[in-house]
mmCIF file of C-alpha atoms in Angstrom:
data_model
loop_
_atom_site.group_PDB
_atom_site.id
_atom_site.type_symbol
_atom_site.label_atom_id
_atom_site.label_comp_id
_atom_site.label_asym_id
_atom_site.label_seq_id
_atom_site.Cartn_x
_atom_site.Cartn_y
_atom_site.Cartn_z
ATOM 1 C CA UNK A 269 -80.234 -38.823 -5.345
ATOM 2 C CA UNK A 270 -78.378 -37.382 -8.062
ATOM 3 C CA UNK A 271 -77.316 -34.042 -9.775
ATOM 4 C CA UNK A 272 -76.851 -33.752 -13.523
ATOM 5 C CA UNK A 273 -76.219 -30.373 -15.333
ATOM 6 C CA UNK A 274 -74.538 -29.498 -18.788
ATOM 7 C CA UNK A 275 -71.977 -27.063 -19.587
ATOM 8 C CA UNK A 276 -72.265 -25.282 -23.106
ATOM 9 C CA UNK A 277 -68.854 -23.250 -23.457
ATOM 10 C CA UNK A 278 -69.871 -20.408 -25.527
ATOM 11 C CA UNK A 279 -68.340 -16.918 -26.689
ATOM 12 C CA UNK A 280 -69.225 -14.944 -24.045
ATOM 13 C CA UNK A 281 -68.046 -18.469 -21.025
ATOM 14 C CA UNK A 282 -70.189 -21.364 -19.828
ATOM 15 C CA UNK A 283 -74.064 -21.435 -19.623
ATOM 16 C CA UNK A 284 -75.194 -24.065 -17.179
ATOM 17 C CA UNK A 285 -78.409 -25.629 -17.513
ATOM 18 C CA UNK A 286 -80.405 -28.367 -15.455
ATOM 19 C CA UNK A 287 -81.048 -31.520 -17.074
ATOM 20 C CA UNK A 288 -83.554 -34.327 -15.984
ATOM 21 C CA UNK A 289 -82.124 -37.665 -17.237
ATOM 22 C CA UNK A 290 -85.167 -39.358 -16.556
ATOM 23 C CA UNK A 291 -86.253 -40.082 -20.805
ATOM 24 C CA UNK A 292 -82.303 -40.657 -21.417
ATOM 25 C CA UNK A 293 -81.719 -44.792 -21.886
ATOM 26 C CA UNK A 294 -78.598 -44.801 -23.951
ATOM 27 C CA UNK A 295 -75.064 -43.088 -24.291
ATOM 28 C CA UNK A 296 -76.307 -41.932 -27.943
ATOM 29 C CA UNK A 297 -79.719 -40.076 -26.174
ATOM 30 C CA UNK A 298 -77.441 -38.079 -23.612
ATOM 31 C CA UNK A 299 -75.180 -36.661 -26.607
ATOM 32 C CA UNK A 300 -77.946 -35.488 -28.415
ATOM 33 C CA UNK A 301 -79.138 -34.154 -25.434
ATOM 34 C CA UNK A 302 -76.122 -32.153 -25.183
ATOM 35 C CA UNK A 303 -75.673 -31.055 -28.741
ATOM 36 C CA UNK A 304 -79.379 -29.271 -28.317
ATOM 37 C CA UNK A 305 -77.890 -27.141 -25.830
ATOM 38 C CA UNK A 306 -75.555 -25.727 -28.172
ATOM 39 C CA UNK A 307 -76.241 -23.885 -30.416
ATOM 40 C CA UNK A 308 -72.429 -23.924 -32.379
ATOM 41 C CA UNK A 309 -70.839 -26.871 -32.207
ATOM 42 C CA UNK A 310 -68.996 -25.967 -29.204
ATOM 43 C CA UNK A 311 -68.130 -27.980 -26.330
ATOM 44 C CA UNK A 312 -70.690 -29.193 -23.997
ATOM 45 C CA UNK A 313 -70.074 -30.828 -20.531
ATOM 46 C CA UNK A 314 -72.566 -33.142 -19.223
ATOM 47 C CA UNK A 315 -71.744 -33.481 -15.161
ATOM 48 C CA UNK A 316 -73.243 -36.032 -13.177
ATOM 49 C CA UNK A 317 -72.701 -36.630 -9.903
ATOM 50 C CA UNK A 318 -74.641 -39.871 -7.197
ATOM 51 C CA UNK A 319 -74.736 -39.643 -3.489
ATOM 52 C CA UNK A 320 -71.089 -38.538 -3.317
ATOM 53 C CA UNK A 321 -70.558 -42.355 -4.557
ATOM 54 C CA UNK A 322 -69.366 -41.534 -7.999
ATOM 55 C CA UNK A 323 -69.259 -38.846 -10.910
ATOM 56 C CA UNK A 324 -69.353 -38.726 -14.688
ATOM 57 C CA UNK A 325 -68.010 -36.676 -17.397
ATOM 58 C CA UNK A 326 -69.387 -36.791 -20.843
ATOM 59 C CA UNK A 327 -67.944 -34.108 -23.603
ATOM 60 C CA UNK A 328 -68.986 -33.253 -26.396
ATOM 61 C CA UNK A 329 -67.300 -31.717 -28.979
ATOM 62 C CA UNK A 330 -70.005 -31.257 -31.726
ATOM 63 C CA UNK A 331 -70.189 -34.029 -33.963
ATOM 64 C CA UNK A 332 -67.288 -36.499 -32.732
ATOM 65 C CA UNK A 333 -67.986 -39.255 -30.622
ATOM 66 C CA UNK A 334 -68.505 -38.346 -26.576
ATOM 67 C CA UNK A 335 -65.243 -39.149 -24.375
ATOM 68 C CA UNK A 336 -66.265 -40.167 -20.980
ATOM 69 C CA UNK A 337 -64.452 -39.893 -17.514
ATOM 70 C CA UNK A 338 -66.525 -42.302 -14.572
ATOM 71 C CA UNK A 339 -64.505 -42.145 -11.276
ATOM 72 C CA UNK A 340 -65.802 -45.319 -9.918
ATOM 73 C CA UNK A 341 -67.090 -47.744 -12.502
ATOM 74 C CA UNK A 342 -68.441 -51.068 -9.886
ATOM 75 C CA UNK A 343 -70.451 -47.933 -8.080
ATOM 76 C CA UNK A 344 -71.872 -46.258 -10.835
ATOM 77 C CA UNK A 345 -72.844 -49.488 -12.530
ATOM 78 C CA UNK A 346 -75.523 -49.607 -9.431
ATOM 79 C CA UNK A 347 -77.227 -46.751 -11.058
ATOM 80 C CA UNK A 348 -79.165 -46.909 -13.780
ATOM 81 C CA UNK A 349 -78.137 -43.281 -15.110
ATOM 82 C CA UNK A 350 -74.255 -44.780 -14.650
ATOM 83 C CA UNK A 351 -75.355 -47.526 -16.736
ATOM 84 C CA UNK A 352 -75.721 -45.030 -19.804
ATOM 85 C CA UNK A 353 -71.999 -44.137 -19.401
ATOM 86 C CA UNK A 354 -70.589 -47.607 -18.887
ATOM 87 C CA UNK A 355 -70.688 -48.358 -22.833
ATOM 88 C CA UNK A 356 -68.830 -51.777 -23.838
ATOM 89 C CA UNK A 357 -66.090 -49.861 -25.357
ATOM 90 C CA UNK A 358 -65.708 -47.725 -22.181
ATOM 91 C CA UNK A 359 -65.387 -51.240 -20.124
ATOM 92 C CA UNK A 360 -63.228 -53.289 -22.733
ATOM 93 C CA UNK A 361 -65.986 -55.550 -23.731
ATOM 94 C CA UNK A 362 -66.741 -56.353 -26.985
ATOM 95 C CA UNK A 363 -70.518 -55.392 -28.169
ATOM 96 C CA UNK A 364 -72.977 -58.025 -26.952
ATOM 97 C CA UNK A 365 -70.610 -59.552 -24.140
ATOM 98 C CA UNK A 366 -73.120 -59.524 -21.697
ATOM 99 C CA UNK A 367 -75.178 -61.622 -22.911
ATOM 100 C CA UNK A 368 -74.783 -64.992 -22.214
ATOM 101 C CA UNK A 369 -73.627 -67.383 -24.693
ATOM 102 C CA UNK A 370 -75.486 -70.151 -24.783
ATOM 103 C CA UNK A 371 -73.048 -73.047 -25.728
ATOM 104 C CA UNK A 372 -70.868 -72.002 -22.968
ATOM 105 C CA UNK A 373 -73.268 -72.509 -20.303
ATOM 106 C CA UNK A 374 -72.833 -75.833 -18.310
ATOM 107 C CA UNK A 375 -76.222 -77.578 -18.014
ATOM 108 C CA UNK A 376 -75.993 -80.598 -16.451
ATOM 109 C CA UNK A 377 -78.912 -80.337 -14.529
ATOM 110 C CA UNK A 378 -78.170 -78.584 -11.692
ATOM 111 C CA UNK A 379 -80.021 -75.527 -13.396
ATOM 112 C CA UNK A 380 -83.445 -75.802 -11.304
ATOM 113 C CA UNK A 381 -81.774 -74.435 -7.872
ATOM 114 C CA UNK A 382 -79.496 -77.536 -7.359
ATOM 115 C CA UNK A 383 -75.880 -75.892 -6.159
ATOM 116 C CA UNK A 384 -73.557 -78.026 -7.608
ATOM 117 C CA UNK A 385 -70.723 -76.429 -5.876
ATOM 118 C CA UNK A 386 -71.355 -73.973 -3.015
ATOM 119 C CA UNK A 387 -67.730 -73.022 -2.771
ATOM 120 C CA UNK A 388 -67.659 -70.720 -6.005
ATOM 121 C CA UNK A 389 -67.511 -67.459 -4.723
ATOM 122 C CA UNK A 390 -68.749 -65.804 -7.474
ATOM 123 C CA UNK A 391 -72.086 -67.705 -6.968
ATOM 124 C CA UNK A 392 -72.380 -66.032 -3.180
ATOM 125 C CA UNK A 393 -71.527 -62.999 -4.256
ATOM 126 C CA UNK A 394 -74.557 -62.943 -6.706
ATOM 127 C CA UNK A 395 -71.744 -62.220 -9.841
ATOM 128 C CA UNK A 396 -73.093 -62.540 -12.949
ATOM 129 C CA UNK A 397 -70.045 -62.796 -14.790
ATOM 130 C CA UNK A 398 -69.844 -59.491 -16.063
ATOM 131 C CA UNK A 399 -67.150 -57.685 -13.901
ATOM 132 C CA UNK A 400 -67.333 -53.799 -13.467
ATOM 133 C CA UNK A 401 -63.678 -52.662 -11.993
ATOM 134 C CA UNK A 402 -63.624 -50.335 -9.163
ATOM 135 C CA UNK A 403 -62.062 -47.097 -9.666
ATOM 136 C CA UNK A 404 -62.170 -45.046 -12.457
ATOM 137 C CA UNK A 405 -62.424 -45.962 -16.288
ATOM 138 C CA UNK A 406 -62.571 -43.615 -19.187
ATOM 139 C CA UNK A 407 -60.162 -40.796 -20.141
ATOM 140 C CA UNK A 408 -58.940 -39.155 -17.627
ATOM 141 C CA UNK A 409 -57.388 -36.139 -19.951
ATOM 142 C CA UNK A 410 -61.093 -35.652 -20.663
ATOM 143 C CA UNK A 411 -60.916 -31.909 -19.123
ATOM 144 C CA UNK A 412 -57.143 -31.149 -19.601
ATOM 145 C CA UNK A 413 -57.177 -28.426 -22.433
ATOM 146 C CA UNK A 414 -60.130 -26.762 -20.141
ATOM 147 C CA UNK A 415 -58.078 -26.533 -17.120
ATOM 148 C CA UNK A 416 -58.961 -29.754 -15.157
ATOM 149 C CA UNK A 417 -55.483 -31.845 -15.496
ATOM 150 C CA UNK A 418 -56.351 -35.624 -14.872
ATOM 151 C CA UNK A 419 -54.285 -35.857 -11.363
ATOM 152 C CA UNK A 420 -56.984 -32.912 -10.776
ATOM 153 C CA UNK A 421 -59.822 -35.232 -11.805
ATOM 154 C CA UNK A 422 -58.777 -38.636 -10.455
ATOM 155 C CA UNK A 423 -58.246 -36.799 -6.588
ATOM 156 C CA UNK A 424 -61.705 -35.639 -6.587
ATOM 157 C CA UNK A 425 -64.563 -37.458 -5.076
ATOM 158 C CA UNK A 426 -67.081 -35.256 -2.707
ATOM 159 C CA UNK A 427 -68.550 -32.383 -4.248
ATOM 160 C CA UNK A 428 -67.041 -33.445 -7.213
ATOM 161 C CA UNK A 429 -69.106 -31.273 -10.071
ATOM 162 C CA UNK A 430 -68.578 -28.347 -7.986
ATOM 163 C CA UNK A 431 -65.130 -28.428 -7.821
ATOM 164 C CA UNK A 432 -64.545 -29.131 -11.775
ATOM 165 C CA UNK A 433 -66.909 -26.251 -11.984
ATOM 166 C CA UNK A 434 -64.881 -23.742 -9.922
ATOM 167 C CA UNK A 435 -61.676 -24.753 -12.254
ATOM 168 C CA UNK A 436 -63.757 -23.998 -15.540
ATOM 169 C CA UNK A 437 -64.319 -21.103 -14.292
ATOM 170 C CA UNK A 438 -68.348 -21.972 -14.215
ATOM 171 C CA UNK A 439 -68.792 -22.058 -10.719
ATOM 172 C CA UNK A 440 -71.536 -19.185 -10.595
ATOM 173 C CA UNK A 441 -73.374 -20.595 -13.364
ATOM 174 C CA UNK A 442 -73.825 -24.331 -12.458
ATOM 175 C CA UNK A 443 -74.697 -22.488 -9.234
ATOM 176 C CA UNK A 444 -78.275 -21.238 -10.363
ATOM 177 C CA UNK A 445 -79.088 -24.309 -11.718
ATOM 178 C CA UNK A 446 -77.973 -26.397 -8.531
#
């Protein structure tokens, strides 16, 4: 289960709105998402939050590239709408590192279900080479000219939305879309 709402700072304070992430599939998709809910080019918080496993931060800040705050990267990487957050940049990959070079790869036959060495531990954990850190990744001063200072943001965990909520000042609002 998850809970995913954006935050359009306006004029007159935040409007809150519901989103469904369900016809989002890339980092690029969610900010444009966000930039339709504003009708300036004024900041817009997209808050996601899992199962009380892990929450993400995208901002906006009209046409400039999204910063994003995950507070547990190996958890969210289980979910397919933290898999939209966890960009290569974000992660320290270069572009295309996931994919499996093909000269690299060691075939010497053991390829057809042959374990050539059952003590690689990577192998029984079911690793497939890319490595997701635990903890949090991203910028952490993400929230800190809106009130939200990053010791703030890396101590939360339950009820995590609600609580960056309550120090925007948007409490009420996300509220009626909860």
């Amino acid at each position: 289960m998850y809970f995913a709402a954006l935050l359009a700072r306006t004029e007159d304070g935040w409007e809150a709105s519901d989103t469904e992430l369900d016809d989002v599939e890339t980092l690029s998709d969610l900010a444009d998402l966000a930039r339709e809910a504003s009708a300036e080019d004024d900041t817009v918080l997209v808050l996601i939050e899992q199962e009380d496993a892990w929450f993400g931060v995208v901002r906006i800040d009209g046409e400039e590239d999204p910063r994003i705050y995950v507070s547990d990267a190996a958890a969210a990487a289980r979910s397919s709408y933290g898999e939209i957050l966890l960009t290569d940049e974000l992660l320290g990959r270069e572009p295309g590192d996931d994919d499996p070079d093909l000269d690299a790869l060691d075939l010497d036959g053991t390829e057809d279900g042959e374990d050539e060495d059952d003590d690689d531990p990577a192998a029984e954990a079911g690793v497939s080479g890319e490595i997701v850190p635990h903890g949090p990744v991203g910028d952490p001063q993400v929230l800190d000219d809106l009130g939200v200072s990053e010791k703030q943001l890396k101590s939360l965990s339950e009820d995590a939305v609600n609580e960056i909520a309550e120090s925007l000042g948007a409490s009420e609002v996300l509220e009626t879309v909860r």
